């Protein structure tokens, strides 16, 4: 790949591209980089590159002509090398937001020219004539396009073969698969009293990968719900994890089973509602109250199943054959992340085989459950309840209860 940067500060850009990982890769000719001084292409005696804006206003605007001539020279050099015409990107605060997907797209061009503005910007006519696209690196304004062009160059060049030691180096990183990266740790094993997560010392790569995957999803869900939502929509669960020999899901018949389910139900409600309910509201989720509710719902046609691992209750789910509703899917805190929720949701849907489109209700704050439902083929299908503090005394924040309906992609 060849990268050309068109700038008033070529030394600044060149220095960066000659340093560290990119510098070593450049020295090995893994890519070619050229930084061009816009001033060298001026045609006036003073070698002036900018002028006042037409229509008035503060600041100066870069002339079209020197940038146009510089880009023509770059195109000629590429042609002489037998390369394709460069893809021209203008770095502007008003451009399209930049992300890893754009980096990957730009990395596939044989030649890329990055044009840096300065002062108030660049005469729009040269952007319209030469630009293939305008990119902004974020919702803030820099004094010049140099840092922005280097951000683009760095993120694009590290994707070139051989620049990073291993391809896996970038494939595991944040944004590659639409998720943020899991946390990283290095020596010492205990630093200022903080030990690293024990799984990383097991040497069991399946376990480590599974832990990292969970961390990645959880971080993305908490820090970037927008990315998580997109990821869930594009990563359906197509393979249900296998039931282990020690796992069972049994129809709740005995008092002991009902007590265990009521405990799970109470714990689940307190966890889901901890950010939206008042202390008094949360205190109402007692095993006794939840048991009463389960008994009433059973009379109304619900069937509940208790999941156990080695005879220890660690999950539950309910189905209503009359309405096709799935409900009360809860997994104990310690068993979360082990696939029990996925298995129970699949199990419940299969129990409702007479309903083509079973459905469930979920609070908008329960983003973990929404993510699972989405990945299992359930899509939002309206709002069932809206809770308002003051009106609904148990709530301290407004929240909604969505309906999600099973809608497999045929
Ligand atoms: N007047 C411009 C505006 O309001 O959009 C800002 C010009 S800025 C002070 C000068 C130059 O910095 C721009 O021409 C552009 O090349 C660069 N620049 C500033 N912010 C940027 C961003 N967020 N992304 C990419 N380039 C940026």
CSV table of C-alpha atoms and ligand atoms in Angstrom, one decimal:
chain,number,residue,atom,x,y,z
A,1,UNK,CA,0.0,0.0,0.0
A,2,UNK,CA,1.1,3.6,-0.7
A,3,UNK,CA,-0.1,6.4,1.6
A,4,UNK,CA,0.3,10.1,0.7
A,5,UNK,CA,-0.4,12.8,3.2
A,6,UNK,CA,-1.0,16.3,1.9
A,7,UNK,CA,-0.2,18.8,4.6
A,8,UNK,CA,1.4,22.1,5.7
A,9,UNK,CA,3.4,20.0,8.3
A,10,UNK,CA,5.0,17.1,6.4
A,11,UNK,CA,7.8,16.7,9.0
A,12,UNK,CA,5.3,16.1,11.8
A,13,UNK,CA,3.5,13.4,9.8
A,14,UNK,CA,6.7,11.8,8.5
A,15,UNK,CA,8.2,11.6,12.0
A,16,UNK,CA,5.2,9.7,13.2
A,17,UNK,CA,5.3,7.3,10.3
A,18,UNK,CA,9.0,6.6,11.0
A,19,UNK,CA,8.5,5.6,14.6
A,20,UNK,CA,7.8,2.4,16.5
A,21,UNK,CA,5.8,-0.3,14.7
A,22,UNK,CA,5.0,1.7,11.6
A,23,UNK,CA,8.6,3.0,11.4
A,24,UNK,CA,9.9,-0.6,11.4
A,25,UNK,CA,7.3,-1.7,8.9
A,26,UNK,CA,8.1,1.2,6.6
A,27,UNK,CA,11.8,0.5,6.8
A,28,UNK,CA,11.0,-3.1,5.7
A,29,UNK,CA,9.0,-1.6,2.7
A,30,UNK,CA,5.8,-3.2,4.0
A,31,UNK,CA,4.1,0.0,2.9
A,32,UNK,CA,5.2,3.3,1.2
A,33,UNK,CA,4.5,6.7,2.7
A,34,UNK,CA,5.0,10.2,1.3
A,35,UNK,CA,4.3,13.4,3.1
A,36,UNK,CA,3.8,16.5,0.8
A,37,UNK,CA,4.2,20.1,1.6
A,38,UNK,CA,1.2,22.0,0.2
A,39,UNK,CA,3.3,25.2,0.1
A,40,UNK,CA,5.6,23.6,-2.5
A,41,UNK,CA,2.7,23.7,-5.0
A,42,UNK,CA,1.8,27.4,-4.5
A,43,UNK,CA,2.1,29.7,-7.5
A,44,UNK,CA,2.3,33.1,-5.8
A,45,UNK,CA,5.5,34.9,-4.9
A,46,UNK,CA,4.9,34.8,-1.2
A,47,UNK,CA,4.1,31.1,-1.3
A,48,UNK,CA,0.9,31.9,0.5
A,49,UNK,CA,-1.4,28.9,1.0
A,50,UNK,CA,-4.5,30.6,2.4
A,51,UNK,CA,-6.8,33.6,2.1
A,52,UNK,CA,-9.8,35.3,3.7
A,53,UNK,CA,-13.1,33.5,3.3
A,54,UNK,CA,-15.6,34.9,0.8
A,55,UNK,CA,-18.6,36.3,2.6
A,56,UNK,CA,-16.5,37.3,5.6
A,57,UNK,CA,-16.0,35.5,8.9
A,58,UNK,CA,-13.0,34.8,11.0
A,59,UNK,CA,-9.9,32.8,10.0
A,60,UNK,CA,-8.3,31.8,6.8
A,61,UNK,CA,-9.2,29.2,4.2
A,62,UNK,CA,-6.7,27.0,2.3
A,63,UNK,CA,-6.5,27.7,-1.5
A,64,UNK,CA,-7.8,25.0,-3.8
A,65,UNK,CA,-5.0,25.3,-6.4
A,66,UNK,CA,-1.9,24.1,-4.4
A,67,UNK,CA,-3.9,21.2,-3.0
A,68,UNK,CA,-5.2,20.3,-6.5
A,69,UNK,CA,-1.7,20.4,-8.0
A,70,UNK,CA,-0.3,18.4,-5.2
A,71,UNK,CA,-3.0,15.7,-5.7
A,72,UNK,CA,-2.3,15.7,-9.4
A,73,UNK,CA,1.4,15.1,-8.8
A,74,UNK,CA,0.5,12.3,-6.4
A,75,UNK,CA,-1.7,10.7,-9.0
A,76,UNK,CA,1.1,11.0,-11.6
A,77,UNK,CA,3.6,9.3,-9.2
A,78,UNK,CA,1.1,6.5,-8.6
A,79,UNK,CA,0.6,6.0,-12.3
A,80,UNK,CA,4.3,5.9,-12.9
A,81,UNK,CA,4.5,3.1,-10.4
A,82,UNK,CA,1.8,1.3,-12.2
A,83,UNK,CA,-0.6,1.8,-9.2
A,84,UNK,CA,-4.3,2.6,-9.3
A,85,UNK,CA,-5.4,6.2,-9.0
A,86,UNK,CA,-5.3,7.1,-5.2
A,87,UNK,CA,-8.5,7.1,-3.2
A,88,UNK,CA,-8.6,10.7,-1.9
A,89,UNK,CA,-9.8,11.4,1.7
A,90,UNK,CA,-10.2,14.9,3.1
A,91,UNK,CA,-10.0,15.1,6.8
A,92,UNK,CA,-12.7,17.5,8.0
A,93,UNK,CA,-14.6,18.0,11.2
A,94,UNK,CA,-17.8,17.8,9.2
A,95,UNK,CA,-16.9,14.5,7.5
A,96,UNK,CA,-18.4,11.0,8.1
A,97,UNK,CA,-17.5,9.5,11.5
A,98,UNK,CA,-14.5,7.2,11.4
A,99,UNK,CA,-14.5,3.7,12.8
A,100,UNK,CA,-12.8,0.3,12.4
A,101,UNK,CA,-15.1,-0.7,9.6
A,102,UNK,CA,-13.9,2.3,7.6
A,103,UNK,CA,-10.3,1.5,8.5
A,104,UNK,CA,-10.8,-2.0,7.1
A,105,UNK,CA,-12.4,-0.6,3.9
A,106,UNK,CA,-9.6,2.0,3.4
A,107,UNK,CA,-6.9,-0.6,4.0
A,108,UNK,CA,-8.0,-2.4,0.8
A,109,UNK,CA,-6.9,0.5,-1.5
A,110,UNK,CA,-3.6,0.2,-3.2
A,111,UNK,CA,-3.1,4.0,-2.8
A,112,UNK,CA,-4.6,6.3,-0.3
A,113,UNK,CA,-4.2,10.1,-0.2
A,114,UNK,CA,-5.1,11.9,3.0
A,115,UNK,CA,-5.5,15.7,2.8
A,116,UNK,CA,-5.2,17.8,5.9
A,117,UNK,CA,-6.9,21.1,6.3
A,118,UNK,CA,-5.8,24.0,8.6
A,119,UNK,CA,-7.1,27.3,9.9
A,120,UNK,CA,-10.8,27.5,9.0
A,121,UNK,CA,-10.6,24.6,6.5
A,122,UNK,CA,-10.2,24.1,2.7
A,123,UNK,CA,-11.9,25.7,-0.3
A,124,UNK,CA,-14.9,23.4,-0.8
A,125,UNK,CA,-14.3,23.3,-4.6
A,126,UNK,CA,-11.1,21.2,-4.4
A,127,UNK,CA,-12.9,18.8,-1.9
A,128,UNK,CA,-15.8,18.4,-4.4
A,129,UNK,CA,-13.4,18.0,-7.4
A,130,UNK,CA,-10.9,15.6,-5.9
A,131,UNK,CA,-12.4,14.1,-2.7
A,132,UNK,CA,-13.7,10.5,-2.7
A,133,UNK,CA,-14.9,11.1,0.8
A,134,UNK,CA,-14.6,13.3,3.9
A,135,UNK,CA,-13.8,11.8,7.2
A,136,UNK,CA,-14.1,13.1,10.8
A,137,UNK,CA,-12.2,11.3,13.5
A,138,UNK,CA,-14.7,12.5,16.2
A,139,UNK,CA,-17.1,15.1,17.3
A,140,UNK,CA,-14.6,17.7,18.3
A,141,UNK,CA,-12.5,20.3,16.4
A,142,UNK,CA,-8.7,20.1,15.9
A,143,UNK,CA,-6.5,22.9,14.8
A,144,UNK,CA,-5.4,20.9,11.8
A,145,UNK,CA,-6.0,17.7,9.9
A,146,UNK,CA,-2.5,16.2,10.7
A,147,UNK,CA,-3.5,14.3,13.8
A,148,UNK,CA,-6.7,13.1,12.1
A,149,UNK,CA,-4.7,11.9,9.0
A,150,UNK,CA,-2.3,10.1,11.3
A,151,UNK,CA,-5.1,8.4,13.1
A,152,UNK,CA,-6.4,7.2,9.8
A,153,UNK,CA,-3.0,6.2,8.5
A,154,UNK,CA,-2.1,4.3,11.7
A,155,UNK,CA,-5.4,2.4,11.9
A,156,UNK,CA,-5.2,1.5,8.2
A,157,UNK,CA,-1.5,0.6,8.0
A,158,UNK,CA,-1.6,-1.7,11.0
A,159,UNK,CA,-4.0,-3.8,9.0
A,160,UNK,CA,-1.5,-4.3,6.2
A,161,UNK,CA,0.0,-7.8,6.0
A,162,UNK,CA,3.2,-8.1,8.1
A,163,UNK,CA,2.9,-4.8,9.9
A,164,UNK,CA,1.7,-6.5,13.1
A,165,UNK,CA,3.6,-9.6,14.2
A,166,UNK,CA,0.4,-11.7,14.0
A,167,UNK,CA,-2.9,-11.2,12.2
A,168,UNK,CA,-4.6,-12.4,15.3
A,169,UNK,CA,-3.1,-9.3,16.9
A,170,UNK,CA,-5.8,-7.1,15.4
A,171,UNK,CA,-8.5,-9.7,15.0
A,172,UNK,CA,-8.9,-10.0,18.8
A,173,UNK,CA,-9.0,-6.3,19.4
A,174,UNK,CA,-11.8,-3.9,20.1
A,175,UNK,CA,-14.2,-3.3,17.3
A,176,UNK,CA,-12.9,-6.0,15.0
A,177,UNK,CA,-15.9,-8.2,15.5
A,178,UNK,CA,-18.1,-5.3,16.7
A,179,UNK,CA,-17.3,-5.8,20.4
A,180,UNK,CA,-14.8,-4.1,22.8
A,181,UNK,CA,-11.8,-6.1,23.8
A,182,UNK,CA,-11.7,-8.1,27.1
A,183,UNK,CA,-9.4,-6.7,29.9
A,184,UNK,CA,-5.6,-7.5,29.6
A,185,UNK,CA,-3.2,-8.3,32.4
A,186,UNK,CA,0.6,-8.8,32.6
A,187,UNK,CA,3.2,-9.6,35.3
A,188,UNK,CA,3.2,-9.5,38.3
A,189,UNK,CA,0.4,-11.9,39.1
A,190,UNK,CA,-0.6,-9.8,42.2
A,191,UNK,CA,-0.1,-6.1,41.9
A,192,UNK,CA,-0.8,-3.9,45.0
A,193,UNK,CA,-3.0,-6.6,46.4
A,194,UNK,CA,-5.0,-7.2,43.2
A,195,UNK,CA,-4.7,-10.6,41.7
A,196,UNK,CA,-5.4,-11.4,38.0
A,197,UNK,CA,-8.5,-13.4,37.2
A,198,UNK,CA,-7.6,-17.0,38.1
A,199,UNK,CA,-8.9,-18.4,34.8
A,200,UNK,CA,-5.9,-16.8,33.0
A,201,UNK,CA,-3.5,-19.1,35.0
A,202,UNK,CA,-5.3,-22.4,34.1
A,203,UNK,CA,-3.6,-22.9,30.8
A,204,UNK,CA,-6.9,-24.1,29.5
A,205,UNK,CA,-7.4,-22.1,26.3
A,206,UNK,CA,-11.0,-23.1,25.8
A,207,UNK,CA,-11.8,-21.8,29.2
A,208,UNK,CA,-9.7,-18.7,28.7
A,209,UNK,CA,-11.4,-18.0,25.3
A,210,UNK,CA,-14.8,-18.4,26.9
A,211,UNK,CA,-14.0,-16.1,29.7
A,212,UNK,CA,-12.6,-13.5,27.3
A,213,UNK,CA,-15.7,-13.7,25.1
A,214,UNK,CA,-18.0,-13.2,28.1
A,215,UNK,CA,-15.9,-10.2,29.3
A,216,UNK,CA,-16.0,-8.7,25.8
A,217,UNK,CA,-19.7,-9.0,25.5
A,218,UNK,CA,-20.3,-7.7,29.1
A,219,UNK,CA,-18.0,-4.7,28.6
A,220,UNK,CA,-19.6,-3.8,25.3
A,221,UNK,CA,-23.1,-4.1,26.8
A,222,UNK,CA,-22.2,-1.8,29.7
A,223,UNK,CA,-20.0,0.7,28.0
A,224,UNK,CA,-21.4,0.8,24.4
A,225,UNK,CA,-25.0,-0.4,24.4
A,226,UNK,CA,-25.3,0.9,20.8
A,227,UNK,CA,-22.5,-1.4,19.6
A,228,UNK,CA,-23.9,-4.3,21.7
A,229,UNK,CA,-27.3,-3.9,20.1
A,230,UNK,CA,-25.8,-4.0,16.6
A,231,UNK,CA,-23.7,-7.0,17.6
A,232,UNK,CA,-26.7,-9.0,18.9
A,233,UNK,CA,-28.6,-8.3,15.8
A,234,UNK,CA,-25.8,-9.6,13.6
A,235,UNK,CA,-24.7,-12.6,15.8
A,236,UNK,CA,-27.7,-14.9,16.2
A,237,UNK,CA,-27.2,-18.0,18.4
A,238,UNK,CA,-27.6,-20.8,15.9
A,239,UNK,CA,-26.1,-23.6,18.1
A,240,UNK,CA,-27.6,-24.2,21.5
A,241,UNK,CA,-25.0,-25.4,24.0
A,242,UNK,CA,-25.2,-29.1,24.8
A,243,UNK,CA,-26.9,-30.1,28.0
A,244,UNK,CA,-24.4,-31.6,30.4
A,245,UNK,CA,-25.1,-35.1,32.0
A,246,UNK,CA,-25.5,-33.4,35.4
A,247,UNK,CA,-28.1,-30.9,34.2
A,248,UNK,CA,-31.9,-31.3,34.4
A,249,UNK,CA,-35.0,-29.2,33.7
A,250,UNK,CA,-37.9,-30.6,35.6
A,251,UNK,CA,-41.6,-29.6,35.8
A,252,UNK,CA,-42.1,-28.0,39.3
A,253,UNK,CA,-44.4,-30.3,41.2
A,254,UNK,CA,-43.1,-30.4,44.8
A,255,UNK,CA,-43.0,-27.8,47.5
A,256,UNK,CA,-39.2,-27.9,47.7
A,257,UNK,CA,-39.0,-27.2,44.0
A,258,UNK,CA,-41.4,-24.3,44.3
A,259,UNK,CA,-39.4,-22.9,47.2
A,260,UNK,CA,-36.2,-23.1,45.2
A,261,UNK,CA,-37.9,-21.4,42.2
A,262,UNK,CA,-39.4,-18.7,44.4
A,263,UNK,CA,-35.8,-17.9,45.8
A,264,UNK,CA,-34.5,-17.7,42.2
A,265,UNK,CA,-37.4,-15.5,41.1
A,266,UNK,CA,-36.8,-13.1,44.0
A,267,UNK,CA,-33.1,-12.9,43.4
A,268,UNK,CA,-33.7,-12.4,39.7
A,269,UNK,CA,-36.2,-9.6,40.2
A,270,UNK,CA,-34.0,-7.8,42.7
A,271,UNK,CA,-31.0,-8.0,40.2
A,272,UNK,CA,-33.0,-6.8,37.2
A,273,UNK,CA,-34.8,-4.0,39.1
A,274,UNK,CA,-31.9,-2.8,41.3
A,275,UNK,CA,-31.4,0.4,39.2
A,276,UNK,CA,-35.1,1.3,38.7
A,277,UNK,CA,-36.8,0.3,41.9
A,278,UNK,CA,-36.8,2.0,45.3
A,279,UNK,CA,-35.3,0.2,48.3
A,280,UNK,CA,-38.9,-0.4,49.5
A,281,UNK,CA,-39.8,-1.7,46.1
A,282,UNK,CA,-36.9,-4.1,46.0
A,283,UNK,CA,-37.7,-5.3,49.6
A,284,UNK,CA,-41.0,-6.6,48.3
A,285,UNK,CA,-39.3,-9.2,46.1
A,286,UNK,CA,-39.1,-11.8,48.9
A,287,UNK,CA,-39.1,-15.6,48.3
A,288,UNK,CA,-42.5,-15.8,50.1
A,289,UNK,CA,-44.1,-13.1,47.9
A,290,UNK,CA,-42.7,-14.7,44.8
A,291,UNK,CA,-43.9,-18.1,45.8
A,292,UNK,CA,-47.4,-16.8,46.2
A,293,UNK,CA,-47.2,-15.3,42.7
A,294,UNK,CA,-46.0,-18.5,41.2
A,295,UNK,CA,-48.8,-20.4,42.8
A,296,UNK,CA,-51.4,-17.9,41.5
A,297,UNK,CA,-49.8,-18.0,38.0
A,298,UNK,CA,-49.9,-21.8,38.1
A,299,UNK,CA,-53.6,-21.7,38.7
A,300,UNK,CA,-53.9,-19.3,35.7
A,301,UNK,CA,-52.3,-21.9,33.4
A,302,UNK,CA,-48.5,-21.5,33.7
A,303,UNK,CA,-46.1,-24.4,34.0
A,304,UNK,CA,-42.7,-23.7,35.7
A,305,UNK,CA,-39.5,-25.7,35.2
A,306,UNK,CA,-36.6,-25.8,37.6
A,307,UNK,CA,-33.1,-26.2,36.2
A,308,UNK,CA,-30.6,-28.1,38.4
A,309,UNK,CA,-26.9,-28.8,38.0
A,310,UNK,CA,-25.8,-31.8,40.1
A,311,UNK,CA,-29.1,-31.5,41.9
A,312,UNK,CA,-28.5,-27.8,42.8
A,313,UNK,CA,-31.2,-25.4,41.6
A,314,UNK,CA,-29.6,-22.8,39.4
A,315,UNK,CA,-32.2,-21.7,36.9
A,316,UNK,CA,-35.9,-21.6,36.1
A,317,UNK,CA,-38.3,-20.7,33.3
A,318,UNK,CA,-42.1,-20.6,32.9
A,319,UNK,CA,-44.4,-21.1,30.0
A,320,UNK,CA,-48.1,-20.3,29.5
A,321,UNK,CA,-49.7,-22.7,27.0
A,322,UNK,CA,-52.8,-20.5,26.8
A,323,UNK,CA,-51.1,-17.4,25.6
A,324,UNK,CA,-47.7,-18.6,24.3
A,325,UNK,CA,-45.8,-16.5,26.8
A,326,UNK,CA,-42.4,-17.4,28.2
A,327,UNK,CA,-41.6,-15.9,31.5
A,328,UNK,CA,-39.5,-15.8,34.7
A,329,UNK,CA,-36.3,-17.0,33.0
A,330,UNK,CA,-33.8,-16.6,35.7
A,331,UNK,CA,-30.3,-18.1,36.3
A,332,UNK,CA,-28.5,-17.8,39.7
A,333,UNK,CA,-25.7,-15.2,39.8
A,334,UNK,CA,-23.0,-17.9,40.1
A,335,UNK,CA,-24.3,-19.9,37.1
A,336,UNK,CA,-24.6,-16.9,34.7
A,337,UNK,CA,-22.5,-17.1,31.6
A,338,UNK,CA,-22.6,-20.9,31.5
A,339,UNK,CA,-25.3,-21.1,28.8
A,340,UNK,CA,-28.1,-22.2,31.1
A,341,UNK,CA,-30.2,-19.2,30.0
A,342,UNK,CA,-29.8,-20.0,26.4
A,343,UNK,CA,-30.7,-23.7,27.0
A,344,UNK,CA,-33.8,-22.8,29.1
A,345,UNK,CA,-35.1,-20.3,26.5
A,346,UNK,CA,-34.7,-22.9,23.8
A,347,UNK,CA,-36.3,-25.5,26.0
A,348,UNK,CA,-39.3,-23.2,26.8
A,349,UNK,CA,-39.9,-22.4,23.2
A,350,UNK,CA,-40.0,-26.1,22.3
A,351,UNK,CA,-42.4,-26.7,25.2
A,352,UNK,CA,-44.7,-24.2,23.4
A,353,UNK,CA,-44.5,-26.0,20.1
A,354,UNK,CA,-48.2,-25.3,19.5
A,355,UNK,CA,-47.3,-21.5,19.3
A,356,UNK,CA,-45.5,-20.5,16.1
A,357,UNK,CA,-44.4,-17.2,17.7
A,358,UNK,CA,-44.0,-17.4,21.4
A,359,UNK,CA,-43.3,-14.2,23.2
A,360,UNK,CA,-41.9,-12.7,26.4
A,361,UNK,CA,-41.9,-9.5,28.3
A,362,UNK,CA,-38.7,-7.8,29.4
A,363,UNK,CA,-37.8,-4.5,31.2
A,364,UNK,CA,-35.8,-2.2,29.0
A,365,UNK,CA,-33.1,-2.0,31.7
A,366,UNK,CA,-32.5,-5.8,31.4
A,367,UNK,CA,-30.1,-5.3,28.5
A,368,UNK,CA,-28.4,-8.7,29.1
A,369,UNK,CA,-31.7,-10.5,28.6
A,370,UNK,CA,-32.6,-8.4,25.7
A,371,UNK,CA,-29.3,-9.3,24.0
A,372,UNK,CA,-29.9,-13.0,24.6
A,373,UNK,CA,-33.5,-12.8,23.3
A,374,UNK,CA,-32.4,-10.9,20.2
A,375,UNK,CA,-29.7,-13.4,19.5
A,376,UNK,CA,-32.2,-16.2,19.9
A,377,UNK,CA,-34.6,-14.8,17.3
A,378,UNK,CA,-36.9,-12.6,19.4
A,379,UNK,CA,-37.6,-9.1,18.1
A,380,UNK,CA,-39.3,-6.2,19.9
A,381,UNK,CA,-43.1,-6.2,19.3
A,382,UNK,CA,-44.5,-3.3,21.3
A,383,UNK,CA,-44.6,-2.0,24.8
A,384,UNK,CA,-46.7,-3.8,27.5
A,385,UNK,CA,-46.2,-1.5,30.5
A,386,UNK,CA,-44.6,1.9,31.3
A,387,UNK,CA,-43.6,2.5,34.9
A,388,UNK,CA,-43.3,6.0,36.3
A,389,UNK,CA,-41.9,7.0,39.7
A,390,UNK,CA,-44.7,8.5,41.8
A,391,UNK,CA,-47.4,6.7,39.8
A,392,UNK,CA,-45.8,3.3,40.4
A,393,UNK,CA,-44.4,3.6,43.9
A,394,UNK,CA,-42.0,0.8,43.7
A,395,UNK,CA,-40.1,2.6,40.9
A,396,UNK,CA,-37.5,5.4,41.3
A,397,UNK,CA,-36.7,5.7,37.5
A,398,UNK,CA,-39.1,5.5,34.6
A,399,UNK,CA,-38.8,2.3,32.6
A,400,UNK,CA,-40.7,0.2,30.0
A,401,UNK,CA,-41.6,-3.4,29.7
A,402,UNK,CA,-41.2,-4.5,26.1
A,403,UNK,CA,-42.8,-7.5,24.4
A,404,UNK,CA,-40.4,-9.5,22.3
A,405,UNK,CA,-41.7,-12.1,19.9
A,406,UNK,CA,-40.0,-15.1,18.3
A,407,UNK,CA,-39.5,-14.3,14.7
A,408,UNK,CA,-36.9,-16.6,13.1
A,409,UNK,CA,-35.3,-15.4,9.9
A,410,UNK,CA,-36.7,-17.8,7.4
B,1,LIG,N1,-14.1,25.3,10.3
B,1,LIG,C1,-14.1,23.9,10.4
B,1,LIG,C2,-15.4,23.4,10.9
B,1,LIG,O1,-16.0,24.1,11.7
B,1,LIG,O2,-15.8,22.3,10.5
B,1,LIG,C3,-13.0,23.5,11.3
B,1,LIG,C4,-11.6,23.7,10.8
B,1,LIG,S1,-10.4,23.0,11.8
B,1,LIG,C5,-10.1,24.3,12.9
B,1,LIG,C6,-9.0,22.9,10.8
B,1,LIG,C7,-8.8,21.6,10.1
B,1,LIG,O3,-8.6,20.6,11.1
B,1,LIG,C8,-9.9,21.0,9.3
B,1,LIG,O4,-9.8,21.6,8.0
B,1,LIG,C9,-9.6,19.5,9.3
B,1,LIG,O5,-8.7,19.2,8.3
B,1,LIG,C10,-9.0,19.3,10.6
B,1,LIG,N2,-10.0,18.8,11.6
B,1,LIG,C11,-10.5,19.4,12.7
B,1,LIG,N3,-11.3,18.6,13.4
B,1,LIG,C12,-11.3,17.5,12.8
B,1,LIG,C13,-12.0,16.2,13.0
B,1,LIG,N4,-12.8,16.1,14.0
B,1,LIG,N5,-11.7,15.2,12.1
B,1,LIG,C14,-10.9,15.4,11.1
B,1,LIG,N6,-10.3,16.5,10.8
B,1,LIG,C15,-10.5,17.5,11.6
